[in-house]
Amino acid sequence: MNEVLDPLKDAVVLLERYHRQYGKVPADLVLTIKSELARYQIGIVTTFYGWLLREKPTIAVFFCEDSDTEDDEHGPHERSLDDFLMAAHPLYGAM
């Protein structure tokens, strides 16, 4: 199951890096991660959130915030998780 969670964990590490450098995180990346999680079985989702709460509580807060959009976790988003990770490669590679 770890290999399934690796891209999601990588994205959280990227969020953590943004938070450290800029004091905020890209909301569209949080929405993309949530959208990606909606595709997984509940066991994987709970494992991810358990890891997030234990290991990255500062970032977990951003997954609890409501964006005032009723259906923000469902439907296609403009960028995929891979798009974010590839676009941030120089930033991500420095971690």
XYZ file of N, CA and C in Angstrom:
285
model
N 0.817 -1.194 0.000
C 0.000 0.000 0.000
C 0.861 1.258 0.000
N 2.076 1.169 0.509
C 2.950 2.340 0.549
C 3.203 2.927 -0.824
N 3.380 2.068 -1.839
C 3.646 2.602 -3.175
C 2.441 3.365 -3.715
N 1.242 3.012 -3.281
C 0.042 3.744 -3.679
C 0.048 5.132 -3.043
N 0.503 5.208 -1.817
C 0.492 6.475 -1.079
C 1.683 7.374 -1.388
N 2.728 6.841 -1.973
C 3.941 7.630 -2.211
C 3.695 8.939 -2.958
N 2.957 8.941 -4.092
C 2.732 10.234 -4.766
C 1.968 11.228 -3.891
N 1.037 10.726 -3.089
C 0.287 11.613 -2.197
C 1.192 12.163 -1.104
N 2.040 11.313 -0.570
C 2.990 11.765 0.451
C 3.976 12.764 -0.141
N 4.409 12.519 -1.380
C 5.305 13.463 -2.056
C 4.633 14.823 -2.206
N 3.348 14.812 -2.542
C 2.610 16.068 -2.691
C 2.501 16.799 -1.352
N 2.326 16.062 -0.267
C 2.259 16.680 1.060
C 3.610 17.280 1.434
N 4.686 16.604 1.085
C 6.024 17.149 1.338
C 6.193 18.453 0.557
N 5.675 18.488 -0.658
C 5.715 19.712 -1.458
C 4.892 20.816 -0.785
N 3.713 20.475 -0.279
C 2.905 21.455 0.457
C 3.663 21.990 1.662
N 4.334 21.097 2.359
C 5.113 21.491 3.535
C 6.222 22.464 3.142
N 6.839 22.201 2.030
C 7.909 23.080 1.539
C 7.362 24.464 1.190
N 6.217 24.500 0.469
C 5.571 25.780 0.157
C 5.231 26.528 1.445
N 4.698 25.813 2.413
C 4.307 26.436 3.677
C 5.506 27.042 4.389
N 6.612 26.326 4.401
C 7.834 26.839 5.040
C 8.370 28.067 4.311
N 8.387 28.013 2.980
C 8.983 29.110 2.212
C 8.085 30.335 2.092
N 6.768 30.100 1.933
C 5.876 31.213 1.613
C 4.820 31.484 2.684
N 4.733 30.630 3.697
C 3.743 30.823 4.746
C 2.327 30.450 4.354
N 2.163 29.844 3.205
C 0.847 29.401 2.743
C 1.034 28.207 1.815
N -0.068 27.601 1.440
C -0.012 26.465 0.520
C -0.952 26.738 -0.650
N -0.646 26.194 -1.831
C -1.536 26.383 -2.978
C -2.837 25.599 -2.778
N -3.949 26.299 -2.712
C -5.247 25.650 -2.498
C -5.566 24.661 -3.609
N -5.141 24.970 -4.835
C -5.443 24.050 -5.927
C -4.701 22.725 -5.779
N -3.545 22.728 -5.150
C -2.838 21.467 -4.905
C -3.559 20.658 -3.829
N -4.055 21.316 -2.796
C -4.834 20.614 -1.766
C -6.075 19.994 -2.405
N -6.767 20.752 -3.254
C -7.960 20.230 -3.928
C -7.617 19.063 -4.845
N -6.479 19.139 -5.505
C -6.056 18.050 -6.380
C -5.781 16.786 -5.576
N -5.141 16.928 -4.433
C -4.877 15.768 -3.574
C -6.197 15.179 -3.085
N -7.135 16.032 -2.664
C -8.438 15.546 -2.214
C -9.167 14.817 -3.343
N -9.084 15.375 -4.530
C -9.720 14.748 -5.687
C -9.100 13.388 -5.974
N -7.794 13.312 -5.880
C -7.084 12.049 -6.088
C -7.508 11.031 -5.026
N -7.622 11.459 -3.787
C -8.036 10.567 -2.697
C -9.432 9.999 -2.925
N -10.301 10.766 -3.570
C -11.670 10.311 -3.823
C -11.700 9.075 -4.717
N -10.627 8.813 -5.420
C -10.563 7.651 -6.316
C -10.160 6.368 -5.588
N -9.625 6.490 -4.382
C -9.094 5.334 -3.657
C -10.136 4.698 -2.741
N -9.869 3.459 -2.361
C -10.710 2.763 -1.389
C -10.557 3.439 -0.027
N -11.583 3.286 0.789
C -11.615 3.967 2.088
C -10.429 3.589 2.976
N -9.954 2.367 2.894
C -8.808 1.948 3.709
C -7.555 2.735 3.379
N -7.348 3.009 2.109
C -6.187 3.790 1.684
C -6.344 5.238 2.131
N -7.548 5.758 2.002
C -7.820 7.146 2.398
C -7.587 7.329 3.900
N -8.093 6.400 4.702
C -7.903 6.527 6.148
C -6.440 6.349 6.536
N -5.733 5.484 5.826
C -4.294 5.329 6.076
C -3.567 6.630 5.773
N -3.911 7.264 4.657
C -3.288 8.533 4.280
C -3.557 9.609 5.333
N -4.835 9.772 5.715
C -5.163 10.809 6.693
C -4.555 10.513 8.057
N -4.465 9.245 8.419
C -3.793 8.878 9.673
C -2.333 9.287 9.652
N -1.664 8.996 8.535
C -0.258 9.391 8.370
C -0.135 10.914 8.410
N -1.034 11.590 7.707
C -0.999 13.049 7.636
C -1.149 13.669 9.027
N -2.091 13.181 9.798
C -2.305 13.721 11.146
C -1.134 13.437 12.078
N -0.544 12.259 11.956
C 0.589 11.899 12.823
C 1.869 12.613 12.428
N 2.171 12.603 11.144
C 3.476 13.065 10.670
C 3.519 14.529 10.233
N 2.406 15.064 9.762
C 2.386 16.424 9.207
C 1.172 17.208 9.715
N 1.008 17.349 11.031
C -0.202 18.012 11.549
C -0.360 19.456 11.078
N 0.730 20.137 10.839
C 0.649 21.523 10.356
C -0.003 21.576 8.983
N 0.272 20.598 8.146
C -0.298 20.542 6.802
C -1.703 19.946 6.840
N -1.971 19.050 7.778
C -3.296 18.419 7.888
C -4.393 19.466 8.061
N -4.064 20.563 8.709
C -5.033 21.645 8.920
C -5.613 22.119 7.592
N -4.809 22.185 6.558
C -5.269 22.684 5.264
C -6.263 21.735 4.600
N -6.266 20.476 5.007
C -7.213 19.517 4.464
C -8.553 19.592 5.180
N -8.607 20.309 6.284
C -9.840 20.450 7.064
C -10.591 21.716 6.710
N -9.935 22.651 6.079
C -10.560 23.930 5.765
C -11.565 23.767 4.639
N -12.687 24.483 4.749
C -13.716 24.470 3.724
C -13.462 25.640 2.792
N -13.541 25.378 1.502
C -13.216 26.421 0.529
C -14.440 27.189 0.045
N -15.586 27.061 0.725
C -16.831 27.730 0.339
C -17.411 27.200 -0.958
N -16.809 26.183 -1.527
C -17.332 25.559 -2.731
C -17.911 24.221 -2.319
N -19.200 24.044 -2.581
C -19.865 22.840 -2.109
C -19.243 21.568 -2.646
N -18.856 21.567 -3.898
C -18.409 20.333 -4.539
C -16.947 20.417 -4.933
N -16.115 20.990 -4.080
C -14.721 21.218 -4.457
C -13.873 19.958 -4.504
N -14.326 18.859 -3.901
C -13.505 17.658 -3.871
C -13.824 16.707 -5.013
N -14.834 17.008 -5.789
C -15.252 16.091 -6.835
C -15.145 16.768 -8.190
N -15.030 15.970 -9.209
C -14.936 16.492 -10.550
C -13.500 16.739 -10.941
N -13.281 16.935 -12.222
C -11.907 17.118 -12.697
C -11.337 18.464 -12.285
N -10.087 18.452 -11.964
C -9.377 19.691 -11.671
C -8.441 19.956 -12.836
N -8.048 21.194 -12.978
C -7.243 21.576 -14.127
C -5.890 20.895 -14.161
N -5.327 20.586 -13.007
C -4.001 19.980 -12.958
C -4.059 18.672 -12.186
N -3.298 17.716 -12.656
C -3.229 16.441 -11.950
C -2.129 16.512 -10.898
N -2.100 15.525 -10.044
C -1.062 15.443 -9.019
C 0.313 15.354 -9.673
N 0.417 14.569 -10.725
C 1.690 14.463 -11.452
C 2.114 15.804 -12.039
N 1.140 16.583 -12.539
C 1.455 17.908 -13.084
C 2.098 18.794 -12.019
N 1.535 18.782 -10.818
C 2.092 19.581 -9.727
C 3.504 19.132 -9.378
N 3.679 17.829 -9.240
C 4.988 17.319 -8.836
C 6.042 17.592 -9.903
N 5.665 17.467 -11.162
C 6.619 17.733 -12.245
C 6.933 19.228 -12.351
N 5.921 20.068 -12.202
C 6.135 21.515 -12.296
C 7.012 22.018 -11.164
N 6.929 21.370 -10.022
C 7.695 21.800 -8.853
C 8.994 21.027 -8.716
N 9.390 20.322 -9.748
C 10.555 19.438 -9.646
C 11.776 20.121 -9.053
N 12.169 21.321 -9.490
C 13.345 21.946 -8.861
C 13.122 22.192 -7.369
N 11.946 22.664 -7.017
C 11.613 22.893 -5.616
C 11.533 21.562 -4.882
N 10.882 20.604 -5.492
C 10.701 19.291 -4.875
C 12.030 18.560 -4.742
N 12.864 18.674 -5.758
C 14.151 17.986 -5.741
C 15.082 18.492 -4.660
N 14.853 19.695 -4.167
C 15.720 20.277 -3.139
C 15.352 19.813 -1.739
N 14.303 19.010 -1.632
C 13.855 18.563 -0.300
C 14.707 17.442 0.212
